[in-house]
PDB file of C-alpha atoms in Angstrom:
ATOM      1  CA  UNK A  14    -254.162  -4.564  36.393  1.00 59.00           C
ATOM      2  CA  UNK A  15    -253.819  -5.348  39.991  1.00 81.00           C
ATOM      3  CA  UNK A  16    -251.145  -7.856  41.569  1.00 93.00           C
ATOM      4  CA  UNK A  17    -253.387 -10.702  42.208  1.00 95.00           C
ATOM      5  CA  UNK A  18    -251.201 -12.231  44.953  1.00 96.00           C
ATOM      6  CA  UNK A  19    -250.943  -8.155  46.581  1.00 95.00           C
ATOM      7  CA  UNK A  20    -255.158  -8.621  46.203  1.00 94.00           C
ATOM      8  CA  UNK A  21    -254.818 -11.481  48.697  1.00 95.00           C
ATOM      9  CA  UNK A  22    -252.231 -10.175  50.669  1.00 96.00           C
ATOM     10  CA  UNK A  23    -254.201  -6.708  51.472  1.00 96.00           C
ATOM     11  CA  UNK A  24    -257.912  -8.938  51.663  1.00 95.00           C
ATOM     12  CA  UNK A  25    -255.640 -10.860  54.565  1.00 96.00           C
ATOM     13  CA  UNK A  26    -254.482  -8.020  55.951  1.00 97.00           C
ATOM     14  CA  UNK A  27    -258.057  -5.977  56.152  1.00 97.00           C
ATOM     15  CA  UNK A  28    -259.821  -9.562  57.451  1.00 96.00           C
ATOM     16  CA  UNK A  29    -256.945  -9.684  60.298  1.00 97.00           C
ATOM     17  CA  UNK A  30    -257.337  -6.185  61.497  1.00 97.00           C
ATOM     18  CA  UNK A  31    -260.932  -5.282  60.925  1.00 96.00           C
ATOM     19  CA  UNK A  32    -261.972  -8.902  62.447  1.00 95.00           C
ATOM     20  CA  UNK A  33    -259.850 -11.448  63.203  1.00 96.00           C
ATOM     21  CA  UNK A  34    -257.929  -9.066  65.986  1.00 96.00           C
ATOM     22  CA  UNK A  35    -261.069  -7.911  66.987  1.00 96.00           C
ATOM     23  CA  UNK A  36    -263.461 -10.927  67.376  1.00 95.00           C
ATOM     24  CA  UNK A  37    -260.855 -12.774  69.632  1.00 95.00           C
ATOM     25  CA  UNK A  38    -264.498 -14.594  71.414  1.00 95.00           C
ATOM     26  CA  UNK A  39    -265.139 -15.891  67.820  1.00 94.00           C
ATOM     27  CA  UNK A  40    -261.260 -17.361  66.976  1.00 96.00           C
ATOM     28  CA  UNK A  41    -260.009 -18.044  70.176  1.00 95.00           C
ATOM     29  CA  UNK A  42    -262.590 -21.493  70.460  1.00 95.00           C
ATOM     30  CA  UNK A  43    -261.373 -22.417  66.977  1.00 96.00           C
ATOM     31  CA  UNK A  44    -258.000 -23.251  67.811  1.00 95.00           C
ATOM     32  CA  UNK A  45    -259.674 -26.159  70.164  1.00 96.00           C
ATOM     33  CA  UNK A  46    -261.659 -27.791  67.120  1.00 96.00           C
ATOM     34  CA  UNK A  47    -264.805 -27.304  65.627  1.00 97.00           C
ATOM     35  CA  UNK A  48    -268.002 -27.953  66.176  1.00 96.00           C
ATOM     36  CA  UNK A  49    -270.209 -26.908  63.277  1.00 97.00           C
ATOM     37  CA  UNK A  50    -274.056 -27.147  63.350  1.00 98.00           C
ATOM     38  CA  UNK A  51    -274.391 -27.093  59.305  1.00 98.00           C
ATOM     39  CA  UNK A  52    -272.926 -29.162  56.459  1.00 98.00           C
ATOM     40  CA  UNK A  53    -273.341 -26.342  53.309  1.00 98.00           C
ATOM     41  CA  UNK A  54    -273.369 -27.836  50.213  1.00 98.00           C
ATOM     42  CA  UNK A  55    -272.839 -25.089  47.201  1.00 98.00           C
ATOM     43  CA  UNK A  56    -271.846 -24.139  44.075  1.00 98.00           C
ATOM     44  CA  UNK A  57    -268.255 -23.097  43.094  1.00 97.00           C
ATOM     45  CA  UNK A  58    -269.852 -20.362  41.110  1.00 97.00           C
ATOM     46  CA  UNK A  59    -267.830 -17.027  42.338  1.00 96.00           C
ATOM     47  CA  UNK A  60    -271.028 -15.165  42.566  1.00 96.00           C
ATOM     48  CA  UNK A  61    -272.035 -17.491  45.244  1.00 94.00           C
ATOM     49  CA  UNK A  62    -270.631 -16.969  48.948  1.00 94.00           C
ATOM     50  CA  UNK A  63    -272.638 -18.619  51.421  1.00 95.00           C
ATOM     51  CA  UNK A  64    -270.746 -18.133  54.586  1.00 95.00           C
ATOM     52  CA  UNK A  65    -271.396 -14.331  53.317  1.00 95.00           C
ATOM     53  CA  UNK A  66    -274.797 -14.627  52.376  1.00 95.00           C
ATOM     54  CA  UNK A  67    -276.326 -16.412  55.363  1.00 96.00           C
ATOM     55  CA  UNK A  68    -274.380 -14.570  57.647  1.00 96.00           C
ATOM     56  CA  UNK A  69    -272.426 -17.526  59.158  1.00 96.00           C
ATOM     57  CA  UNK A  70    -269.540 -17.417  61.075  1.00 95.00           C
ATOM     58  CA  UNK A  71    -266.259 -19.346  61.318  1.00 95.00           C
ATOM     59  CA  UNK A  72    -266.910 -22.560  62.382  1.00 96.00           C
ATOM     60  CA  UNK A  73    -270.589 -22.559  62.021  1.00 97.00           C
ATOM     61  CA  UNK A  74    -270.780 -24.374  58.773  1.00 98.00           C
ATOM     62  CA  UNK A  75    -268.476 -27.442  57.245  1.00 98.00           C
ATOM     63  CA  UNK A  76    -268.745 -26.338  53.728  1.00 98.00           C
ATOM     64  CA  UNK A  77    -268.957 -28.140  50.340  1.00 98.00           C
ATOM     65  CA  UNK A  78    -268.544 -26.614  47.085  1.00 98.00           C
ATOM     66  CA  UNK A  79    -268.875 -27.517  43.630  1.00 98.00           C
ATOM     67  CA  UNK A  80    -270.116 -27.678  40.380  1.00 97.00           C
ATOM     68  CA  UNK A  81    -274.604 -26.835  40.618  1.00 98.00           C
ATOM     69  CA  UNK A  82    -273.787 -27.655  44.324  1.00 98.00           C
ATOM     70  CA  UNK A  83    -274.501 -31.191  43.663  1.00 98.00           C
ATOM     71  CA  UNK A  84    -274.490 -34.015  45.771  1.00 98.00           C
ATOM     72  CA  UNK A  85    -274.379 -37.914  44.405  1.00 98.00           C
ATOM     73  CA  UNK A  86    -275.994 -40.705  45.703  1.00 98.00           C
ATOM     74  CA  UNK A  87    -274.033 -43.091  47.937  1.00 98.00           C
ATOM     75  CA  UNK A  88    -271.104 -45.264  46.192  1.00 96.00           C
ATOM     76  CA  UNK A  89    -268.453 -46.525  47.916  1.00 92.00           C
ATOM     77  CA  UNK A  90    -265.654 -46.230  44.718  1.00 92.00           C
ATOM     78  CA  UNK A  91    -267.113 -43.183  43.207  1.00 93.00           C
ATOM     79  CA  UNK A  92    -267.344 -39.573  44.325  1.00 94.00           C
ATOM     80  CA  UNK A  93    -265.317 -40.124  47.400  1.00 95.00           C
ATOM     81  CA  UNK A  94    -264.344 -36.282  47.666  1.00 95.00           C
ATOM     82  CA  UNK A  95    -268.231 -35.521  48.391  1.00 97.00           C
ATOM     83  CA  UNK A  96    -268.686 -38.828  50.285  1.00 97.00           C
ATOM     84  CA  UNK A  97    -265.739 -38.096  52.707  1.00 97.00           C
ATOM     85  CA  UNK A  98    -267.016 -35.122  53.289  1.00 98.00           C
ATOM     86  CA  UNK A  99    -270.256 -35.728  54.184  1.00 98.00           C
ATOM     87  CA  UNK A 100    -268.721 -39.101  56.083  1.00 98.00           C
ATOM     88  CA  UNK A 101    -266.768 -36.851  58.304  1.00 98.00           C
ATOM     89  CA  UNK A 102    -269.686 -34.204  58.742  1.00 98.00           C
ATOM     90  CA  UNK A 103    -271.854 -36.549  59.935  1.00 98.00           C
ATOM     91  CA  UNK A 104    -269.603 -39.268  62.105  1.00 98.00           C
ATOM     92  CA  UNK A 105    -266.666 -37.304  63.374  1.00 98.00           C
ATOM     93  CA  UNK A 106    -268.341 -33.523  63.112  1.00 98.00           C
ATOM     94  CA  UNK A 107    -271.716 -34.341  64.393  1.00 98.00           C
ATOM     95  CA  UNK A 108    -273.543 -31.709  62.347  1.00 98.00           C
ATOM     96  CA  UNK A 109    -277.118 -31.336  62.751  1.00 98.00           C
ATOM     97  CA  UNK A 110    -278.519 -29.692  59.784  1.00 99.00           C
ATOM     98  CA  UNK A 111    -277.471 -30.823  56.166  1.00 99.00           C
ATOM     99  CA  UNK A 112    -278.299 -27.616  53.876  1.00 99.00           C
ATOM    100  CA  UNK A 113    -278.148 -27.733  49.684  1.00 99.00           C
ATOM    101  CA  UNK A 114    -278.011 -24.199  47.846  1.00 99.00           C
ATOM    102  CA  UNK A 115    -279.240 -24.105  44.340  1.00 98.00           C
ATOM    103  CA  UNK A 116    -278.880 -20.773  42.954  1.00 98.00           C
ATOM    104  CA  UNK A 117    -280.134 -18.597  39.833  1.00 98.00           C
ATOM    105  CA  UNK A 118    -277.954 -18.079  36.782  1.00 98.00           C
ATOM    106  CA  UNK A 119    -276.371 -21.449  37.515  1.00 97.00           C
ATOM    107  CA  UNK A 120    -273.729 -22.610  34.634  1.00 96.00           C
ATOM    108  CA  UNK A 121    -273.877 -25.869  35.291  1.00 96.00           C
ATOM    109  CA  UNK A 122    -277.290 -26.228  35.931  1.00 97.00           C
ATOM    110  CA  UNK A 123    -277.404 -24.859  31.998  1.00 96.00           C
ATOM    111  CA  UNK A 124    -274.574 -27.328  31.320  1.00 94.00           C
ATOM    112  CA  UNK A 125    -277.116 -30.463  32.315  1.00 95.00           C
ATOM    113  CA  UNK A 126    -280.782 -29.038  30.606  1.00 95.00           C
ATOM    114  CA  UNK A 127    -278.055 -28.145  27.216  1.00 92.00           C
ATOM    115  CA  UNK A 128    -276.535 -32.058  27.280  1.00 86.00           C
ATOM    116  CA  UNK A 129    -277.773 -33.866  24.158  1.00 75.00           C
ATOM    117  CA  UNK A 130    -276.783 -37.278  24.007  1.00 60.00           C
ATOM    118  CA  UNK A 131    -274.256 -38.244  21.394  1.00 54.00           C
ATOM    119  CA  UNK A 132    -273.326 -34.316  21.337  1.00 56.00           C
ATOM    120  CA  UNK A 133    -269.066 -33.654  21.259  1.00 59.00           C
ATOM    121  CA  UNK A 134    -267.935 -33.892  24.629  1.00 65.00           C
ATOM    122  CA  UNK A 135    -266.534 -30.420  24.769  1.00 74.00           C
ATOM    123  CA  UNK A 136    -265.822 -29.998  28.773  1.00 77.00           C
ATOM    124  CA  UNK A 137    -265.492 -33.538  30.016  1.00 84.00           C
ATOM    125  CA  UNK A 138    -265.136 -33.300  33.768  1.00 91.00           C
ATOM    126  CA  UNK A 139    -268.308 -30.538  33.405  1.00 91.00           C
ATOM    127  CA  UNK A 140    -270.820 -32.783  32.046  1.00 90.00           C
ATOM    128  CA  UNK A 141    -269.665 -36.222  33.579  1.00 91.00           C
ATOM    129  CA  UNK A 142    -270.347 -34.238  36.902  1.00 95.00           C
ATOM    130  CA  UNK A 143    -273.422 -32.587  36.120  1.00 95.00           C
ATOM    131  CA  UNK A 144    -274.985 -35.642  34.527  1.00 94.00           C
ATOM    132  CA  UNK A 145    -276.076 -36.616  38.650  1.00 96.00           C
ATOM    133  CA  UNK A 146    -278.581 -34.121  37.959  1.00 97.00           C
ATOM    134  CA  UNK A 147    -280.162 -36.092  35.156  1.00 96.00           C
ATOM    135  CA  UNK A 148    -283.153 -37.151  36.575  1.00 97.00           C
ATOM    136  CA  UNK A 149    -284.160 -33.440  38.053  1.00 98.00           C
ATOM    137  CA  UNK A 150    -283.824 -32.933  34.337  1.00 97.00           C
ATOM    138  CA  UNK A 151    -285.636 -35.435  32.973  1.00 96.00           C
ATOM    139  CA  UNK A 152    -288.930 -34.522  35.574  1.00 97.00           C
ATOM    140  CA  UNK A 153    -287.952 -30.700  34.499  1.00 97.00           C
ATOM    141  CA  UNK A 154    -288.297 -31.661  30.846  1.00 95.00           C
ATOM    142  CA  UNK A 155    -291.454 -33.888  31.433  1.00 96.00           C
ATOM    143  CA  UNK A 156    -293.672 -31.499  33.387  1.00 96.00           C
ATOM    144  CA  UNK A 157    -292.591 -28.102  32.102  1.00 97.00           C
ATOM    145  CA  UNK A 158    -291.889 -29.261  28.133  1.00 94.00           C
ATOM    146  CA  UNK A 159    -293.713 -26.089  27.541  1.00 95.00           C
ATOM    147  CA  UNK A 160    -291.854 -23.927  29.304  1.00 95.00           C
ATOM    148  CA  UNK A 161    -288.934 -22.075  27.361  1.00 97.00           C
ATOM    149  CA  UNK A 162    -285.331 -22.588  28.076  1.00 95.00           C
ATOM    150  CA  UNK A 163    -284.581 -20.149  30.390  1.00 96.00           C
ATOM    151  CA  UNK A 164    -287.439 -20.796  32.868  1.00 97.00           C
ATOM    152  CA  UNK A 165    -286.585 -24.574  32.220  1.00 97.00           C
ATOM    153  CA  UNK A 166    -283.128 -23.675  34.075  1.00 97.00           C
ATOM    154  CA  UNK A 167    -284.644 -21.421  36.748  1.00 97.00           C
ATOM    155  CA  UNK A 168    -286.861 -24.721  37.427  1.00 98.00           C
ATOM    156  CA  UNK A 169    -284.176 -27.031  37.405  1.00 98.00           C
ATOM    157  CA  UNK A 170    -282.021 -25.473  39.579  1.00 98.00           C
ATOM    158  CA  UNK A 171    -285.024 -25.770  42.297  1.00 98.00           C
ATOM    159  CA  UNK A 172    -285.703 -29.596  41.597  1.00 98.00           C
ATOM    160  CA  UNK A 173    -281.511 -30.364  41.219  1.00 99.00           C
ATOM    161  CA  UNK A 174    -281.547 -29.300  44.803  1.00 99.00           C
ATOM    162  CA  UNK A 175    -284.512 -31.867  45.551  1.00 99.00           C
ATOM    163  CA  UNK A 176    -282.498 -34.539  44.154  1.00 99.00           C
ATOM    164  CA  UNK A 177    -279.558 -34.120  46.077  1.00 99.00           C
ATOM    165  CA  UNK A 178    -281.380 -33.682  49.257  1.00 99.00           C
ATOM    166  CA  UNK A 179    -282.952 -37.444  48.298  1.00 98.00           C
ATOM    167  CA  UNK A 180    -279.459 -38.595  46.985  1.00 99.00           C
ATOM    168  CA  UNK A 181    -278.212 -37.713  50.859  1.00 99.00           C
ATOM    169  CA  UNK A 182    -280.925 -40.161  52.449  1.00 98.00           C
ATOM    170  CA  UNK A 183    -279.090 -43.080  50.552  1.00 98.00           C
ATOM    171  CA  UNK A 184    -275.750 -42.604  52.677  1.00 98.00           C
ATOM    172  CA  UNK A 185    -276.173 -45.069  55.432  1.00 98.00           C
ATOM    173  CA  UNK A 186    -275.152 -42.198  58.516  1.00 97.00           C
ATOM    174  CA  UNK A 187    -277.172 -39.945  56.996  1.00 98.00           C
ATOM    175  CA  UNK A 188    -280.693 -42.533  57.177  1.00 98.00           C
ATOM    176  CA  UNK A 189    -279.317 -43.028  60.623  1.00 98.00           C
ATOM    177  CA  UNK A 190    -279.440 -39.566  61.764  1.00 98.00           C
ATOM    178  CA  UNK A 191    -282.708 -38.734  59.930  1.00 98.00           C
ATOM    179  CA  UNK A 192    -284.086 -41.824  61.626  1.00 98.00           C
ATOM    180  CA  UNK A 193    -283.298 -41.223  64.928  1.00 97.00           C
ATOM    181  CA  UNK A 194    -283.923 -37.244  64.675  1.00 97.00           C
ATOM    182  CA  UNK A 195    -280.460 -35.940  64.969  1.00 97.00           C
ATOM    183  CA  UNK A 196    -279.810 -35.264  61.608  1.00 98.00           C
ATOM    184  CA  UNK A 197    -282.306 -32.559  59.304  1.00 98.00           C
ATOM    185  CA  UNK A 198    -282.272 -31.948  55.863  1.00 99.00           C
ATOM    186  CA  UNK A 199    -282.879 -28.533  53.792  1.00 99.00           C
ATOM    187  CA  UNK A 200    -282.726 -27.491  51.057  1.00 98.00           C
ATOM    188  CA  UNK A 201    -282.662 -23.438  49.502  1.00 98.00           C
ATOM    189  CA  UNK A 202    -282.305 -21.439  46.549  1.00 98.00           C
ATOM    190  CA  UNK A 203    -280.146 -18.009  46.338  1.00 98.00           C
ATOM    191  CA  UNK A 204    -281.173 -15.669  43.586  1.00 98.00           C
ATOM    192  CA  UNK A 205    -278.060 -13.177  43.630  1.00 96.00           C
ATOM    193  CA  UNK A 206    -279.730 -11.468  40.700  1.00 96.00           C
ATOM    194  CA  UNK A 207    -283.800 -10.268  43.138  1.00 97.00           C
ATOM    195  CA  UNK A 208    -281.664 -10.720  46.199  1.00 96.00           C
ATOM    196  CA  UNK A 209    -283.577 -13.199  47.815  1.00 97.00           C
ATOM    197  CA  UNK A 210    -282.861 -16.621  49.558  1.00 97.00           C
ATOM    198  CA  UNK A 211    -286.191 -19.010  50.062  1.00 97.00           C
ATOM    199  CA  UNK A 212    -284.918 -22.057  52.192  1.00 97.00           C
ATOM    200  CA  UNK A 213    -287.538 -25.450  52.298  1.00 96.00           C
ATOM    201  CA  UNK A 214    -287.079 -28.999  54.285  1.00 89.00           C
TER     202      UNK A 214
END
């Protein structure tokens, strides 16, 4: 098996040759600040590279990763990690464009339609998180009760992405922006397994 700190080590190495030394237009701003025109919001899922996938470039997009690529609603002593964020995106950053990537053969999405309540809490931090998605669920469950499991998910992790985009108007900057036109909101879903990428605001 490889040395996975010589895997990072020759991944630096190729990124600082093949681009970084090459692009100095691109890195040379950076050391000034940033100015990104996106907030990403996506999953921690390894399969799931947005900067890659959308083709953006360093210091295009403040990025926010996590479990289903969720975002909470506004609360002032819980979540603080996302709410910083999105805090310092907004107010200090002055992003335009929020953006929240669902994608297919999410694990956590699975990890919210699976919960049954009373059920052994077998990965704590998982399913505390994932329960922000509950009400995407619960529409999922009400208007596709037919549908089976597996669609359920492909569903949910569509309408998960819904909620968070409405969980975003509740943060006070965020209304603000939207309100005065500064600020837009999208949402998208990335299916690594067709290859395809269908964005919606």
């Amino acid at each position: 098996m490889d040395d996975p700190v010589e895997r990072l080590k020759d991944g630096f190495h190729k990124f600082k040759t093949e681009v970084y030394d090459k692009k100095p237009e691109l890195f040379e701003p950076l050391k000034a600040g940033q100015a990104p025109k996106y907030v990403v919001f996506a999953c921690s899922d390894s399969r799931v590279c947005p900067s890659v996938t959308l083709g953006l470039q360093p210091g295009e997009a403040f990025t926010v990763r996590n479990i289903a690529a969720m975002v909470p609603a506004y609360d002032k002593t819980k979540y603080t990690g996302i709410g910083s964020a999105i805090e310092y995106a907004v107010c200090a950053l002055k992003v335009e464009v929020l953006v929240v990537i669902g994608h297919s053969c999410c694990g956590g999405i699975r990890a919210l339609l699976s919960l049954q309540d009373g059920a052994p809490d077998n990965f704590h931090f998982v399913e505390n998180w994932v329960k922000i998605g509950f009400p995407a669920k619960i529409k999922v469950k009400k208007d596709h009760a037919s549908v089976p499991f597996d669609d359920q998910c492909s569903i949910l992790e569509k309408e998960a992405v819904n909620l968070s985009l409405e969980n975003l108007k509740t943060y006070p900057f965020v209304k603000e922006g939207l309100a005065n036109g500064t600020l837009k909101l999208v949402g998208g879903h990335y299916n690594f397994v067709s290859g395809e990428f269908h964005p919606w605001h």
